XYZ file of N, CA, C and O in Angstrom:
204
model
N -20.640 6.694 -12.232
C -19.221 6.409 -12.173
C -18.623 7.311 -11.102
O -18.562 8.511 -11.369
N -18.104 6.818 -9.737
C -17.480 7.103 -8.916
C -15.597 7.805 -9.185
O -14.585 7.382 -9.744
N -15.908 8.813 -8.557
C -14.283 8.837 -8.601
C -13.515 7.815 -8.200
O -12.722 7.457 -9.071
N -13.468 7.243 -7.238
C -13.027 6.203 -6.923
C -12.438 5.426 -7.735
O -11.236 5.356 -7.991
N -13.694 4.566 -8.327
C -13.928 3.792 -9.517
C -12.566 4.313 -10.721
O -11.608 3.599 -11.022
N -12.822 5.663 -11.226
C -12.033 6.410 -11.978
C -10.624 5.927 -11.236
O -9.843 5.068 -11.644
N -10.568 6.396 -10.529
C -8.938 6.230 -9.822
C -8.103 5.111 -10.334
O -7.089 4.851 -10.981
N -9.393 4.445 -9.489
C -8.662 2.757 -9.715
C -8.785 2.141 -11.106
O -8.203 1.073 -11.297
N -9.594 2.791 -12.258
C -9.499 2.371 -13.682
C -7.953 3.189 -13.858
O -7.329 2.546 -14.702
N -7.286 4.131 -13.467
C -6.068 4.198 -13.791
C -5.041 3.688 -13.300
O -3.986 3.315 -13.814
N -5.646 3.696 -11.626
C -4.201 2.602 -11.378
C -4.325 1.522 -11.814
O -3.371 0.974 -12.365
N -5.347 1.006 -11.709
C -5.192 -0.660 -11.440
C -6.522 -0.913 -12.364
O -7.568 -0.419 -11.943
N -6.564 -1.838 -13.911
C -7.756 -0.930 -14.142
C -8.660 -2.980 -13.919
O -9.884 -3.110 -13.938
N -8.020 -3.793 -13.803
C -9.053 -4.805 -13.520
C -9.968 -4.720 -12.250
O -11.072 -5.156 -11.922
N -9.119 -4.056 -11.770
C -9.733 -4.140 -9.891
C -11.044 -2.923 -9.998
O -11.753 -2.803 -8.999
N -11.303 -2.133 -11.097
C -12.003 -1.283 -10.987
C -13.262 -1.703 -11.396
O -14.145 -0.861 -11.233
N -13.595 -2.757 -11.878
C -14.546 -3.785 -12.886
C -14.714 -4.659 -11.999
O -14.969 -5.771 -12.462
N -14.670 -4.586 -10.855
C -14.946 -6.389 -9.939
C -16.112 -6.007 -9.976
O -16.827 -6.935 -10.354
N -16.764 -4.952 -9.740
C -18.570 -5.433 -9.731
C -18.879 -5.324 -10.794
O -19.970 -4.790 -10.596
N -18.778 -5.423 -12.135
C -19.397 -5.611 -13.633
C -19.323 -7.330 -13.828
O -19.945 -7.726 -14.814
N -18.953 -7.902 -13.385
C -18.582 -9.642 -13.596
C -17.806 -10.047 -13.591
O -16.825 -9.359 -13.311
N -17.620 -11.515 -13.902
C -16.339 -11.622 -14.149
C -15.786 -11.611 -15.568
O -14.612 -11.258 -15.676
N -16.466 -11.952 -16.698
C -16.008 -11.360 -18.012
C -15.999 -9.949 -18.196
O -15.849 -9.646 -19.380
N -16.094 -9.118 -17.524
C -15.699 -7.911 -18.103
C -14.151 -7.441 -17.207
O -13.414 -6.549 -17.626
N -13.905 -8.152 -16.069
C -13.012 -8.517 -15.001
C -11.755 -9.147 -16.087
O -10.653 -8.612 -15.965
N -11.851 -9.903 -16.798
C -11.420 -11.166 -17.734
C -10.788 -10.110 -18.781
O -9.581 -9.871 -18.732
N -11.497 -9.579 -19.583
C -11.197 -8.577 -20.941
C -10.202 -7.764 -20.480
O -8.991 -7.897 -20.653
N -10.882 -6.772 -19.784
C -9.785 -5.533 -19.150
C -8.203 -6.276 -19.023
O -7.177 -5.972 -19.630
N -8.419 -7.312 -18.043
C -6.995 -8.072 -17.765
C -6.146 -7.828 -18.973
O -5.077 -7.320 -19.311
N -7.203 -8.468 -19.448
C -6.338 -8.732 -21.126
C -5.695 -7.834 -21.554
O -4.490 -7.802 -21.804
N -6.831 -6.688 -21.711
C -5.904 -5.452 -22.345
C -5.054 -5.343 -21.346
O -4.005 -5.759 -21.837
N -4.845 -5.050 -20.268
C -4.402 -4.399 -19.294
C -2.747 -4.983 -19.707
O -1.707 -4.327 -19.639
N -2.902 -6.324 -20.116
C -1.721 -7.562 -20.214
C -1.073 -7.153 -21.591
O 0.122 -7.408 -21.748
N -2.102 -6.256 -23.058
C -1.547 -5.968 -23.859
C -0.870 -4.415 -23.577
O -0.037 -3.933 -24.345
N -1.299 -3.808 -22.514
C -0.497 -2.591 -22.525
C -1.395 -1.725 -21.710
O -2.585 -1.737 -22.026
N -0.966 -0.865 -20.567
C -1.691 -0.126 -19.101
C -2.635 0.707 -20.045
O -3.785 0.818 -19.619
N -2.342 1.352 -21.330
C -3.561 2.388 -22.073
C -4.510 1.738 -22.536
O -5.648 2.173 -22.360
N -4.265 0.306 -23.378
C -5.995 -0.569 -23.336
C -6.786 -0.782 -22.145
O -7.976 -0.547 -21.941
N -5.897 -1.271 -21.403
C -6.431 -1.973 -20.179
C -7.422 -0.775 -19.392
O -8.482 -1.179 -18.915
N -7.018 0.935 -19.239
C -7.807 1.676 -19.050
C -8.911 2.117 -19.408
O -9.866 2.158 -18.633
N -8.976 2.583 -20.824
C -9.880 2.541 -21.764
C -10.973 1.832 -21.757
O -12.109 2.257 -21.963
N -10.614 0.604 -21.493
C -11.530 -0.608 -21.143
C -12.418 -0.494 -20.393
O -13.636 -0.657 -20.460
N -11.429 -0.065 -19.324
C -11.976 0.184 -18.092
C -12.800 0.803 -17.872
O -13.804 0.219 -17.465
N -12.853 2.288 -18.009
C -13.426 3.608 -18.485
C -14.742 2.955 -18.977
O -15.851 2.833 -18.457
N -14.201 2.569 -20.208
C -15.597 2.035 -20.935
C -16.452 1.398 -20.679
O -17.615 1.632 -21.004
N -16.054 0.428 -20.022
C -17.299 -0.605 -19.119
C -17.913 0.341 -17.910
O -19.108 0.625 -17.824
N -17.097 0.689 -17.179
C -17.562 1.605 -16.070
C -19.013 2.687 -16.767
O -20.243 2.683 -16.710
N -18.003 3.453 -17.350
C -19.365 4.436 -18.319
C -20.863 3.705 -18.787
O -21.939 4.296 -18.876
N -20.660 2.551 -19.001
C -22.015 1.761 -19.613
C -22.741 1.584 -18.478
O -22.353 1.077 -17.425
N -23.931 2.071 -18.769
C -25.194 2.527 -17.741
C -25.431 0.705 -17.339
O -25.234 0.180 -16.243
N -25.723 0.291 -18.130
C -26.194 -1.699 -17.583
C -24.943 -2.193 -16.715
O -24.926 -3.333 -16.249
């Protein structure tokens, strides 16, 4: 997990997931759409997962 990556899971956290797919691209949105602290988390979380 890149700082980078990190960055952009806080600003912006779908755009930080474009290389995980597009369903994990899809979810984040979601949260992101229920409120900027899911949508990070998410983010975070997928990023962190080694696969």
């Amino acid at each position: 997990m890149s700082l980078l990556r990190v960055l952009l899971a806080i600003l912006f956290p779908p755009l930080s997931v474009l290389g995980k797919g597009c369903g994990s691209v899809i979810i984040v949105f979601l949260l992101t759409l229920c409120g900027w602290v899911p949508g990070v988390i998410g983010a975070l979380v997928i990023l962190n997962n080694p696969d």
